[in-house]
Amino acid sequence: MTIRLGLGLPQMRQYDIGKDIPDVARAAERTGYESLWVFERALFPDPPTQGLYGVEGLPWPEGYRGVAEPLVSLTLAAAATERALLGTSVLIAPLHVPFQLAKSLATLDAASGGRVVAGLGTGWSHDEYAAASVRPFAERGAALDELIGVCRAVWGPDPVVYDGEVTRIASAAVGPKPARPIPILLAASSGRARRRLVDRADGWMPTGIGAGAVADQLRQLRDLAAERGRTEPIATTLRVNARYGATAAAGAERREFHGGVDRIVEDLTAYAGLGLDEILLDLQSTTRDAEELKDVAAEVYEKARAAGI
């Protein structure tokens, strides 16, 4: 039941961005990881005005106080690797000017030899919208729709023509073009978001909330695709945010991953049994430095493959 395995790159403030991102990217590719991923967190409200994910009282992780810009981070990884896919999980679409983001992704794809995967979402932070969004929070779905439309137009043949709320391209040559059609994956959970995914995207990016819950969501998505007459397969990349913590053992510090690497491999086995295409493993939030991140990632990969994942 071999499944593609990906690794989240070190973007948080405990890392040396210029050194650690290329270093971890090279090491992950050598280990066998088939994709490398970045996420987006534009700012850290201090004091917080919302809980994490908009959940009242849920604190923001301290690592979010300084998260490196995702496309700069992915460019560093692209220059350091040759084969691994380069994905975003996810870009908060309304925080980006659609035309500029479409052109940046196309340029990175052309430069990397066709390795970019565009994972997009609408986000939840009102502070990030106030600071950076091109449209109000209430229009986040419409903003994502337009961004997808602009990307498809800009990445397609010239002349490019588009007429939207924010973006208007009368008729223009826009290059460079991507090396191949860039897949668009969406982090869709609501009914409206799932319909957008089925009608307009290439794939789905669920989060690791338990194998049973992901299976239920996947079943709902496939049922919706059948109802709406979609015949193309829906690619699936599951994001698993794994914590690597410290416990006391024989008077010394012993750092374990969800109670040990074996435990996470059990979790990955359960997820792999759902028939997903790929699992993205993000370890960066609680590893202390790039060396620890590389070591844990290599151990997880080795044991996962030995388990038949």
PDB file of C-alpha atoms in Angstrom:
ATOM      1  CA  MET A   1       0.000   0.000   0.000  1.00  0.00           C
ATOM      2  CA  THR A   2       2.851   2.398  -0.763  1.00  0.00           C
ATOM      3  CA  ILE A   3       1.795   6.028  -0.462  1.00  0.00           C
ATOM      4  CA  ARG A   4       3.764   9.156  -1.260  1.00  0.00           C
ATOM      5  CA  LEU A   5       5.297  10.803   1.792  1.00  0.00           C
ATOM      6  CA  GLY A   6       6.032  14.511   2.060  1.00  0.00           C
ATOM      7  CA  LEU A   7       7.732  16.659   4.704  1.00  0.00           C
ATOM      8  CA  GLY A   8       7.013  20.159   5.977  1.00  0.00           C
ATOM      9  CA  LEU A   9       9.979  22.533   5.702  1.00  0.00           C
ATOM     10  CA  PRO A  10      11.319  24.510   8.706  1.00  0.00           C
ATOM     11  CA  GLN A  11       9.757  27.989   8.542  1.00  0.00           C
ATOM     12  CA  MET A  12       9.291  28.799  12.227  1.00  0.00           C
ATOM     13  CA  ARG A  13      11.376  31.182  14.279  1.00  0.00           C
ATOM     14  CA  GLN A  14      13.633  28.578  15.927  1.00  0.00           C
ATOM     15  CA  TYR A  15      15.216  27.872  12.538  1.00  0.00           C
ATOM     16  CA  ASP A  16      17.897  29.632  10.493  1.00  0.00           C
ATOM     17  CA  ILE A  17      15.770  30.121   7.375  1.00  0.00           C
ATOM     18  CA  GLY A  18      18.517  30.648   4.792  1.00  0.00           C
ATOM     19  CA  LYS A  19      20.560  27.679   6.012  1.00  0.00           C
ATOM     20  CA  ASP A  20      17.990  25.251   7.386  1.00  0.00           C
ATOM     21  CA  ILE A  21      15.380  25.242   4.616  1.00  0.00           C
ATOM     22  CA  PRO A  22      17.812  24.136   1.872  1.00  0.00           C
ATOM     23  CA  ASP A  23      19.571  21.774   4.293  1.00  0.00           C
ATOM     24  CA  VAL A  24      16.352  20.024   5.372  1.00  0.00           C
ATOM     25  CA  ALA A  25      15.071  19.968   1.778  1.00  0.00           C
ATOM     26  CA  ARG A  26      18.220  18.229   0.508  1.00  0.00           C
ATOM     27  CA  ALA A  27      18.227  15.754   3.386  1.00  0.00           C
ATOM     28  CA  ALA A  28      14.533  14.930   2.952  1.00  0.00           C
ATOM     29  CA  GLU A  29      14.956  14.283  -0.759  1.00  0.00           C
ATOM     30  CA  ARG A  30      17.947  12.019  -0.085  1.00  0.00           C
ATOM     31  CA  THR A  31      15.955  10.135   2.552  1.00  0.00           C
ATOM     32  CA  GLY A  32      13.197   9.476   0.029  1.00  0.00           C
ATOM     33  CA  TYR A  33      10.496  12.051   0.757  1.00  0.00           C
ATOM     34  CA  GLU A  34       8.730  12.770  -2.506  1.00  0.00           C
ATOM     35  CA  SER A  35       7.401  16.225  -1.700  1.00  0.00           C
ATOM     36  CA  LEU A  36       8.325  19.277   0.380  1.00  0.00           C
ATOM     37  CA  TRP A  37       5.754  21.656   1.819  1.00  0.00           C
ATOM     38  CA  VAL A  38       5.335  25.146   3.221  1.00  0.00           C
ATOM     39  CA  PHE A  39       2.459  26.822   5.057  1.00  0.00           C
ATOM     40  CA  GLU A  40       1.364  30.420   5.487  1.00  0.00           C
ATOM     41  CA  ARG A  41       1.009  32.439   8.685  1.00  0.00           C
ATOM     42  CA  ALA A  42       1.267  36.145   7.958  1.00  0.00           C
ATOM     43  CA  LEU A  43       1.402  37.521  11.506  1.00  0.00           C
ATOM     44  CA  PHE A  44       0.924  36.812  15.207  1.00  0.00           C
ATOM     45  CA  PRO A  45      -1.597  39.087  16.962  1.00  0.00           C
ATOM     46  CA  ASP A  46      -0.164  40.188  20.313  1.00  0.00           C
ATOM     47  CA  PRO A  47      -2.311  40.240  22.365  1.00  0.00           C
ATOM     48  CA  PRO A  48      -4.477  37.738  20.486  1.00  0.00           C
ATOM     49  CA  THR A  49      -7.867  38.915  19.248  1.00  0.00           C
ATOM     50  CA  GLN A  50      -8.989  35.419  18.190  1.00  0.00           C
ATOM     51  CA  GLY A  51      -8.210  31.922  19.297  1.00  0.00           C
ATOM     52  CA  LEU A  52      -6.281  29.620  16.986  1.00  0.00           C
ATOM     53  CA  TYR A  53      -8.452  28.601  14.003  1.00  0.00           C
ATOM     54  CA  GLY A  54     -11.037  31.037  15.366  1.00  0.00           C
ATOM     55  CA  VAL A  55     -11.720  28.767  18.380  1.00  0.00           C
ATOM     56  CA  GLU A  56     -12.269  30.892  21.469  1.00  0.00           C
ATOM     57  CA  GLY A  57      -9.560  30.453  24.086  1.00  0.00           C
ATOM     58  CA  LEU A  58      -7.298  28.230  21.942  1.00  0.00           C
ATOM     59  CA  PRO A  59      -3.786  29.774  22.122  1.00  0.00           C
ATOM     60  CA  TRP A  60      -1.620  30.442  19.098  1.00  0.00           C
ATOM     61  CA  PRO A  61       1.626  28.415  19.056  1.00  0.00           C
ATOM     62  CA  GLU A  62       4.675  30.476  19.931  1.00  0.00           C
ATOM     63  CA  GLY A  63       6.293  29.280  16.704  1.00  0.00           C
ATOM     64  CA  TYR A  64       3.779  31.379  14.788  1.00  0.00           C
ATOM     65  CA  ARG A  65       5.490  34.561  16.022  1.00  0.00           C
ATOM     66  CA  GLY A  66       7.825  34.360  13.061  1.00  0.00           C
ATOM     67  CA  VAL A  67       6.866  32.185  10.065  1.00  0.00           C
ATOM     68  CA  ALA A  68       8.911  32.650   6.905  1.00  0.00           C
ATOM     69  CA  GLU A  69       7.050  33.720   3.740  1.00  0.00           C
ATOM     70  CA  PRO A  70       5.962  30.540   1.937  1.00  0.00           C
ATOM     71  CA  LEU A  71       6.999  31.189  -1.661  1.00  0.00           C
ATOM     72  CA  VAL A  72      10.432  32.500  -0.645  1.00  0.00           C
ATOM     73  CA  SER A  73      10.819  29.371   1.475  1.00  0.00           C
ATOM     74  CA  LEU A  74       9.747  27.125  -1.395  1.00  0.00           C
ATOM     75  CA  THR A  75      12.171  28.851  -3.745  1.00  0.00           C
ATOM     76  CA  LEU A  76      15.042  28.071  -1.361  1.00  0.00           C
ATOM     77  CA  ALA A  77      13.956  24.430  -1.375  1.00  0.00           C
ATOM     78  CA  ALA A  78      13.605  24.361  -5.172  1.00  0.00           C
ATOM     79  CA  ALA A  79      17.174  25.538  -5.635  1.00  0.00           C
ATOM     80  CA  ALA A  80      18.465  22.831  -3.284  1.00  0.00           C
ATOM     81  CA  THR A  81      16.600  19.837  -4.761  1.00  0.00           C
ATOM     82  CA  GLU A  82      16.036  18.076  -8.063  1.00  0.00           C
ATOM     83  CA  ARG A  83      13.059  15.720  -7.840  1.00  0.00           C
ATOM     84  CA  ALA A  84      10.762  16.450  -4.905  1.00  0.00           C
ATOM     85  CA  LEU A  85       7.444  18.151  -5.535  1.00  0.00           C
ATOM     86  CA  LEU A  86       7.136  21.628  -4.016  1.00  0.00           C
ATOM     87  CA  GLY A  87       3.781  22.256  -2.369  1.00  0.00           C
ATOM     88  CA  THR A  88       1.891  24.853  -0.375  1.00  0.00           C
ATOM     89  CA  SER A  89      -0.328  23.635   2.456  1.00  0.00           C
ATOM     90  CA  VAL A  90      -1.827  26.087   2.277  1.00  0.00           C
ATOM     91  CA  LEU A  91      -1.551  29.547   0.794  1.00  0.00           C
ATOM     92  CA  ILE A  92      -4.287  31.806   2.163  1.00  0.00           C
ATOM     93  CA  ALA A  93      -5.615  32.898  -1.202  1.00  0.00           C
ATOM     94  CA  PRO A  94      -7.265  36.222  -0.249  1.00  0.00           C
ATOM     95  CA  LEU A  95      -3.970  37.518   1.196  1.00  0.00           C
ATOM     96  CA  HIS A  96      -2.491  37.555  -2.327  1.00  0.00           C
ATOM     97  CA  VAL A  97      -3.065  39.694  -5.398  1.00  0.00           C
ATOM     98  CA  PRO A  98      -4.344  37.033  -7.822  1.00  0.00           C
ATOM     99  CA  PHE A  99      -2.313  37.994 -10.886  1.00  0.00           C
ATOM    100  CA  GLN A 100       0.943  38.322  -8.973  1.00  0.00           C
ATOM    101  CA  LEU A 101       0.476  34.992  -7.206  1.00  0.00           C
ATOM    102  CA  ALA A 102      -0.380  33.232 -10.482  1.00  0.00           C
ATOM    103  CA  LYS A 103       2.765  34.602 -12.103  1.00  0.00           C
ATOM    104  CA  SER A 104       4.963  33.726  -9.103  1.00  0.00           C
ATOM    105  CA  LEU A 105       3.726  30.130  -9.048  1.00  0.00           C
ATOM    106  CA  ALA A 106       4.183  29.810 -12.810  1.00  0.00           C
ATOM    107  CA  THR A 107       7.739  31.146 -12.568  1.00  0.00           C
ATOM    108  CA  LEU A 108       8.631  28.764  -9.752  1.00  0.00           C
ATOM    109  CA  ASP A 109       7.160  25.837 -11.657  1.00  0.00           C
ATOM    110  CA  ALA A 110       9.090  26.729 -14.810  1.00  0.00           C
ATOM    111  CA  ALA A 111      12.315  27.180 -12.845  1.00  0.00           C
ATOM    112  CA  SER A 112      11.920  23.901 -10.922  1.00  0.00           C
ATOM    113  CA  GLY A 113      11.056  21.762 -13.924  1.00  0.00           C
ATOM    114  CA  GLY A 114       7.356  21.333 -13.210  1.00  0.00           C
ATOM    115  CA  ARG A 115       7.326  20.506  -9.493  1.00  0.00           C
ATOM    116  CA  VAL A 116       4.872  22.996  -7.948  1.00  0.00           C
ATOM    117  CA  VAL A 117       1.600  21.971  -6.260  1.00  0.00           C
ATOM    118  CA  ALA A 118      -0.684  24.875  -5.321  1.00  0.00           C
ATOM    119  CA  GLY A 119      -2.597  24.133  -2.135  1.00  0.00           C
ATOM    120  CA  LEU A 120      -5.043  26.965  -1.442  1.00  0.00           C
ATOM    121  CA  GLY A 121      -7.436  27.926   1.335  1.00  0.00           C
ATOM    122  CA  THR A 122      -9.376  30.908   2.660  1.00  0.00           C
ATOM    123  CA  GLY A 123      -7.894  31.151   6.156  1.00  0.00           C
ATOM    124  CA  TRP A 124      -9.629  32.238   9.352  1.00  0.00           C
ATOM    125  CA  SER A 125      -7.595  35.056  10.943  1.00  0.00           C
ATOM    126  CA  HIS A 126      -9.358  38.448  10.890  1.00  0.00           C
ATOM    127  CA  ASP A 127      -6.048  40.143  11.770  1.00  0.00           C
ATOM    128  CA  GLU A 128      -4.336  38.687   8.717  1.00  0.00           C
ATOM    129  CA  TYR A 129      -7.214  39.842   6.533  1.00  0.00           C
ATOM    130  CA  ALA A 130      -7.051  43.339   8.002  1.00  0.00           C
ATOM    131  CA  ALA A 131      -3.322  43.522   7.319  1.00  0.00           C
ATOM    132  CA  ALA A 132      -3.044  41.949   3.901  1.00  0.00           C
ATOM    133  CA  SER A 133      -6.246  40.832   2.190  1.00  0.00           C
ATOM    134  CA  VAL A 134      -7.312  42.268  -1.143  1.00  0.00           C
ATOM    135  CA  ARG A 135     -10.981  41.652  -0.198  1.00  0.00           C
ATOM    136  CA  PRO A 136     -12.956  41.599   3.081  1.00  0.00           C
ATOM    137  CA  PHE A 137     -13.206  38.450   5.176  1.00  0.00           C
ATOM    138  CA  ALA A 138     -16.882  38.087   4.232  1.00  0.00           C
ATOM    139  CA  GLU A 139     -15.837  37.749   0.571  1.00  0.00           C
ATOM    140  CA  ARG A 140     -13.172  35.107   1.147  1.00  0.00           C
ATOM    141  CA  GLY A 141     -14.936  32.447  -0.928  1.00  0.00           C
ATOM    142  CA  ALA A 142     -15.355  34.818  -3.857  1.00  0.00           C
ATOM    143  CA  ALA A 143     -11.697  35.820  -3.513  1.00  0.00           C
ATOM    144  CA  LEU A 144     -10.615  32.182  -3.765  1.00  0.00           C
ATOM    145  CA  ASP A 145     -12.866  31.654  -6.781  1.00  0.00           C
ATOM    146  CA  GLU A 146     -11.283  34.599  -8.568  1.00  0.00           C
ATOM    147  CA  LEU A 147      -7.764  33.531  -7.713  1.00  0.00           C
ATOM    148  CA  ILE A 148      -8.404  30.069  -9.184  1.00  0.00           C
ATOM    149  CA  GLY A 149      -9.829  31.668 -12.321  1.00  0.00           C
ATOM    150  CA  VAL A 150      -6.880  34.032 -12.709  1.00  0.00           C
ATOM    151  CA  CYS A 151      -4.392  31.200 -12.219  1.00  0.00           C
ATOM    152  CA  ARG A 152      -6.058  29.034 -14.856  1.00  0.00           C
ATOM    153  CA  ALA A 153      -6.058  31.965 -17.278  1.00  0.00           C
ATOM    154  CA  VAL A 154      -2.471  33.085 -16.638  1.00  0.00           C
ATOM    155  CA  TRP A 155      -1.125  29.546 -16.810  1.00  0.00           C
ATOM    156  CA  GLY A 156      -2.996  28.874 -20.055  1.00  0.00           C
ATOM    157  CA  PRO A 157      -2.235  29.927 -23.633  1.00  0.00           C
ATOM    158  CA  ASP A 158      -1.757  33.524 -24.726  1.00  0.00           C
ATOM    159  CA  PRO A 159      -3.448  35.856 -25.190  1.00  0.00           C
ATOM    160  CA  VAL A 160      -4.632  35.831 -21.569  1.00  0.00           C
ATOM    161  CA  VAL A 161      -8.039  37.416 -20.990  1.00  0.00           C
ATOM    162  CA  TYR A 162      -9.798  37.706 -17.634  1.00  0.00           C
ATOM    163  CA  ASP A 163     -12.525  39.973 -16.254  1.00  0.00           C
ATOM    164  CA  GLY A 164     -13.133  39.693 -12.517  1.00  0.00           C
ATOM    165  CA  GLU A 165     -13.872  41.833  -9.471  1.00  0.00           C
ATOM    166  CA  VAL A 166     -10.206  42.505  -8.681  1.00  0.00           C
ATOM    167  CA  THR A 167      -8.375  41.369 -11.816  1.00  0.00           C
ATOM    168  CA  ARG A 168      -8.954  42.579 -15.341  1.00  0.00           C
ATOM    169  CA  ILE A 169      -6.702  41.435 -18.174  1.00  0.00           C
ATOM    170  CA  ALA A 170      -7.927  42.741 -21.509  1.00  0.00           C
ATOM    171  CA  SER A 171      -5.564  40.716 -23.699  1.00  0.00           C
ATOM    172  CA  ALA A 172      -1.928  40.017 -22.922  1.00  0.00           C
ATOM    173  CA  ALA A 173       0.991  37.680 -23.273  1.00  0.00           C
ATOM    174  CA  VAL A 174       1.961  36.464 -19.789  1.00  0.00           C
ATOM    175  CA  GLY A 175       5.044  34.381 -19.199  1.00  0.00           C
ATOM    176  CA  PRO A 176       6.832  32.300 -18.251  1.00  0.00           C
ATOM    177  CA  LYS A 177       4.265  29.537 -18.446  1.00  0.00           C
ATOM    178  CA  PRO A 178       4.392  26.600 -16.020  1.00  0.00           C
ATOM    179  CA  ALA A 179       6.342  23.578 -17.185  1.00  0.00           C
ATOM    180  CA  ARG A 180       3.083  21.588 -16.900  1.00  0.00           C
ATOM    181  CA  PRO A 181      -0.426  22.302 -15.605  1.00  0.00           C
ATOM    182  CA  ILE A 182       0.005  23.160 -11.907  1.00  0.00           C
ATOM    183  CA  PRO A 183      -2.344  21.069  -9.751  1.00  0.00           C
ATOM    184  CA  ILE A 184      -4.654  23.105  -7.495  1.00  0.00           C
ATOM    185  CA  LEU A 185      -5.610  21.435  -4.215  1.00  0.00           C
ATOM    186  CA  LEU A 186      -8.116  22.940  -1.795  1.00  0.00           C
ATOM    187  CA  ALA A 187      -8.483  22.612   1.972  1.00  0.00           C
ATOM    188  CA  ALA A 188     -12.251  22.228   1.761  1.00  0.00           C
ATOM    189  CA  SER A 189     -14.431  21.175   4.696  1.00  0.00           C
ATOM    190  CA  SER A 190     -17.805  22.948   4.318  1.00  0.00           C
ATOM    191  CA  GLY A 191     -20.467  22.029   1.790  1.00  0.00           C
ATOM    192  CA  ARG A 192     -19.853  25.094  -0.371  1.00  0.00           C
ATOM    193  CA  ALA A 193     -16.091  24.560  -0.253  1.00  0.00           C
ATOM    194  CA  ARG A 194     -16.510  20.930  -1.305  1.00  0.00           C
ATOM    195  CA  ARG A 195     -18.625  21.974  -4.269  1.00  0.00           C
ATOM    196  CA  ARG A 196     -15.910  24.408  -5.306  1.00  0.00           C
ATOM    197  CA  LEU A 197     -13.347  21.638  -5.051  1.00  0.00           C
ATOM    198  CA  VAL A 198     -15.383  19.165  -7.107  1.00  0.00           C
ATOM    199  CA  ASP A 199     -16.150  21.741  -9.796  1.00  0.00           C
ATOM    200  CA  ARG A 200     -12.874  23.660 -10.035  1.00  0.00           C
ATOM    201  CA  ALA A 201      -9.892  21.972  -8.364  1.00  0.00           C
ATOM    202  CA  ASP A 202      -7.636  18.989  -8.896  1.00  0.00           C
ATOM    203  CA  GLY A 203      -7.484  17.698  -5.372  1.00  0.00           C
ATOM    204  CA  TRP A 204      -8.217  17.873  -1.665  1.00  0.00           C
ATOM    205  CA  MET A 205      -5.988  18.651   1.334  1.00  0.00           C
ATOM    206  CA  PRO A 206      -7.604  17.302   4.523  1.00  0.00           C
ATOM    207  CA  THR A 207      -5.942  17.511   7.934  1.00  0.00           C
ATOM    208  CA  GLY A 208      -5.157  14.581  10.195  1.00  0.00           C
ATOM    209  CA  ILE A 209      -8.143  14.595  12.554  1.00  0.00           C
ATOM    210  CA  GLY A 210      -8.314  10.810  12.847  1.00  0.00           C
ATOM    211  CA  ALA A 211      -8.652   8.099  10.239  1.00  0.00           C
ATOM    212  CA  GLY A 212     -12.375   7.632  10.826  1.00  0.00           C
ATOM    213  CA  ALA A 213     -13.179  11.324  10.402  1.00  0.00           C
ATOM    214  CA  VAL A 214     -11.019  11.644   7.281  1.00  0.00           C
ATOM    215  CA  ALA A 215     -12.688   8.537   5.821  1.00  0.00           C
ATOM    216  CA  ASP A 216     -16.116  10.083   6.393  1.00  0.00           C
ATOM    217  CA  GLN A 217     -15.083  13.340   4.730  1.00  0.00           C
ATOM    218  CA  LEU A 218     -13.544  11.492   1.797  1.00  0.00           C
ATOM    219  CA  ARG A 219     -16.721   9.477   1.318  1.00  0.00           C
ATOM    220  CA  GLN A 220     -18.826  12.645   1.338  1.00  0.00           C
ATOM    221  CA  LEU A 221     -16.507  14.255  -1.198  1.00  0.00           C
ATOM    222  CA  ARG A 222     -16.642  11.283  -3.551  1.00  0.00           C
ATOM    223  CA  ASP A 223     -20.430  11.100  -3.256  1.00  0.00           C
ATOM    224  CA  LEU A 224     -20.645  14.791  -4.118  1.00  0.00           C
ATOM    225  CA  ALA A 225     -18.330  14.310  -7.107  1.00  0.00           C
ATOM    226  CA  ALA A 226     -20.602  11.537  -8.400  1.00  0.00           C
ATOM    227  CA  GLU A 227     -23.694  13.711  -7.904  1.00  0.00           C
ATOM    228  CA  ARG A 228     -22.114  16.579  -9.825  1.00  0.00           C
ATOM    229  CA  GLY A 229     -20.920  14.360 -12.663  1.00  0.00           C
ATOM    230  CA  ARG A 230     -17.200  14.652 -12.072  1.00  0.00           C
ATOM    231  CA  THR A 231     -15.277  11.888 -13.806  1.00  0.00           C
ATOM    232  CA  GLU A 232     -11.691  13.034 -13.127  1.00  0.00           C
ATOM    233  CA  PRO A 233     -10.083  11.531 -10.012  1.00  0.00           C
ATOM    234  CA  ILE A 234      -9.632  13.792  -6.981  1.00  0.00           C
ATOM    235  CA  ALA A 235      -6.033  13.822  -5.765  1.00  0.00           C
ATOM    236  CA  THR A 236      -5.667  13.597  -1.974  1.00  0.00           C
ATOM    237  CA  THR A 237      -2.843  14.931   0.211  1.00  0.00           C
ATOM    238  CA  LEU A 238      -3.395  14.561   3.953  1.00  0.00           C
ATOM    239  CA  ARG A 239      -1.610  16.967   6.296  1.00  0.00           C
ATOM    240  CA  VAL A 240      -0.517  15.496   9.633  1.00  0.00           C
ATOM    241  CA  ASN A 241       0.858  18.008  12.162  1.00  0.00           C
ATOM    242  CA  ALA A 242       2.974  15.841  14.427  1.00  0.00           C
ATOM    243  CA  ARG A 243       4.306  16.949  17.795  1.00  0.00           C
ATOM    244  CA  TYR A 244       7.690  15.840  19.048  1.00  0.00           C
ATOM    245  CA  GLY A 245       7.872  16.416  22.806  1.00  0.00           C
ATOM    246  CA  ALA A 246      10.194  15.984  25.758  1.00  0.00           C
ATOM    247  CA  THR A 247       9.698  13.403  28.530  1.00  0.00           C
ATOM    248  CA  ALA A 248      11.909  12.314  31.411  1.00  0.00           C
ATOM    249  CA  ALA A 249      13.629   8.942  31.083  1.00  0.00           C
ATOM    250  CA  ALA A 250      16.223   7.591  33.549  1.00  0.00           C
ATOM    251  CA  GLY A 251      16.977  11.096  34.797  1.00  0.00           C
ATOM    252  CA  ALA A 252      17.686  12.469  31.345  1.00  0.00           C
ATOM    253  CA  GLU A 253      15.625  14.212  28.722  1.00  0.00           C
ATOM    254  CA  ARG A 254      14.171  11.861  26.134  1.00  0.00           C
ATOM    255  CA  ARG A 255      12.299  13.401  23.239  1.00  0.00           C
ATOM    256  CA  GLU A 256       9.538  11.348  21.683  1.00  0.00           C
ATOM    257  CA  PHE A 257       7.218  11.753  18.727  1.00  0.00           C
ATOM    258  CA  HIS A 258       3.566  11.297  19.798  1.00  0.00           C
ATOM    259  CA  GLY A 259       4.840   8.831  22.420  1.00  0.00           C
ATOM    260  CA  GLY A 260       7.441   7.468  19.993  1.00  0.00           C
ATOM    261  CA  VAL A 261       8.021   7.077  16.279  1.00  0.00           C
ATOM    262  CA  ASP A 262       6.302   3.689  16.369  1.00  0.00           C
ATOM    263  CA  ARG A 263       3.079   5.380  17.467  1.00  0.00           C
ATOM    264  CA  ILE A 264       3.055   7.790  14.549  1.00  0.00           C
ATOM    265  CA  VAL A 265       3.778   4.973  12.116  1.00  0.00           C
ATOM    266  CA  GLU A 266       0.659   3.239  13.458  1.00  0.00           C
ATOM    267  CA  ASP A 267      -1.301   6.426  12.774  1.00  0.00           C
ATOM    268  CA  LEU A 268       0.158   6.729   9.283  1.00  0.00           C
ATOM    269  CA  THR A 269      -0.758   3.106   8.595  1.00  0.00           C
ATOM    270  CA  ALA A 270      -4.374   3.837   9.470  1.00  0.00           C
ATOM    271  CA  TYR A 271      -4.432   6.869   7.189  1.00  0.00           C
ATOM    272  CA  ALA A 272      -2.684   5.019   4.363  1.00  0.00           C
ATOM    273  CA  GLY A 273      -5.413   2.407   4.477  1.00  0.00           C
ATOM    274  CA  LEU A 274      -7.965   5.012   3.352  1.00  0.00           C
ATOM    275  CA  GLY A 275      -6.610   5.020  -0.185  1.00  0.00           C
ATOM    276  CA  LEU A 276      -5.077   8.512  -0.058  1.00  0.00           C
ATOM    277  CA  ASP A 277      -2.430   9.507  -2.566  1.00  0.00           C
ATOM    278  CA  GLU A 278      -0.051  11.254  -0.193  1.00  0.00           C
ATOM    279  CA  ILE A 279       0.620  12.137   3.441  1.00  0.00           C
ATOM    280  CA  LEU A 280       2.404  15.341   4.368  1.00  0.00           C
ATOM    281  CA  LEU A 281       4.147  15.061   7.732  1.00  0.00           C
ATOM    282  CA  ASP A 282       4.938  18.362   9.491  1.00  0.00           C
ATOM    283  CA  LEU A 283       7.307  17.971  12.440  1.00  0.00           C
ATOM    284  CA  GLN A 284       8.759  21.461  12.678  1.00  0.00           C
ATOM    285  CA  SER A 285       6.681  22.945  15.495  1.00  0.00           C
ATOM    286  CA  THR A 286       8.353  21.085  18.353  1.00  0.00           C
ATOM    287  CA  THR A 287      11.722  19.926  17.050  1.00  0.00           C
ATOM    288  CA  ARG A 288      14.448  22.116  18.505  1.00  0.00           C
ATOM    289  CA  ASP A 289      16.582  22.617  15.419  1.00  0.00           C
ATOM    290  CA  ALA A 290      17.187  21.395  11.888  1.00  0.00           C
ATOM    291  CA  GLU A 291      19.390  18.495  12.982  1.00  0.00           C
ATOM    292  CA  GLU A 292      16.667  17.076  15.176  1.00  0.00           C
ATOM    293  CA  LEU A 293      14.071  17.637  12.468  1.00  0.00           C
ATOM    294  CA  LYS A 294      16.182  15.742   9.926  1.00  0.00           C
ATOM    295  CA  ASP A 295      16.875  12.877  12.339  1.00  0.00           C
ATOM    296  CA  VAL A 296      13.233  12.385  13.313  1.00  0.00           C
ATOM    297  CA  ALA A 297      12.037  12.701   9.711  1.00  0.00           C
ATOM    298  CA  ALA A 298      14.531  10.068   8.578  1.00  0.00           C
ATOM    299  CA  GLU A 299      13.489   7.655  11.352  1.00  0.00           C
ATOM    300  CA  VAL A 300       9.802   8.103  10.592  1.00  0.00           C
ATOM    301  CA  TYR A 301      10.384   7.539   6.885  1.00  0.00           C
ATOM    302  CA  GLU A 302      12.455   4.399   7.436  1.00  0.00           C
ATOM    303  CA  LYS A 303       9.958   2.810   9.822  1.00  0.00           C
ATOM    304  CA  ALA A 304       6.966   3.822   7.697  1.00  0.00           C
ATOM    305  CA  ARG A 305       8.423   2.193   4.614  1.00  0.00           C
ATOM    306  CA  ALA A 306       9.410  -0.894   6.601  1.00  0.00           C
ATOM    307  CA  ALA A 307       5.772  -1.110   7.709  1.00  0.00           C
ATOM    308  CA  GLY A 308       4.653  -1.139   4.086  1.00  0.00           C
ATOM    309  CA  ILE A 309       3.418   2.440   3.945  1.00  0.00           C
TER     310      ILE A 309
END
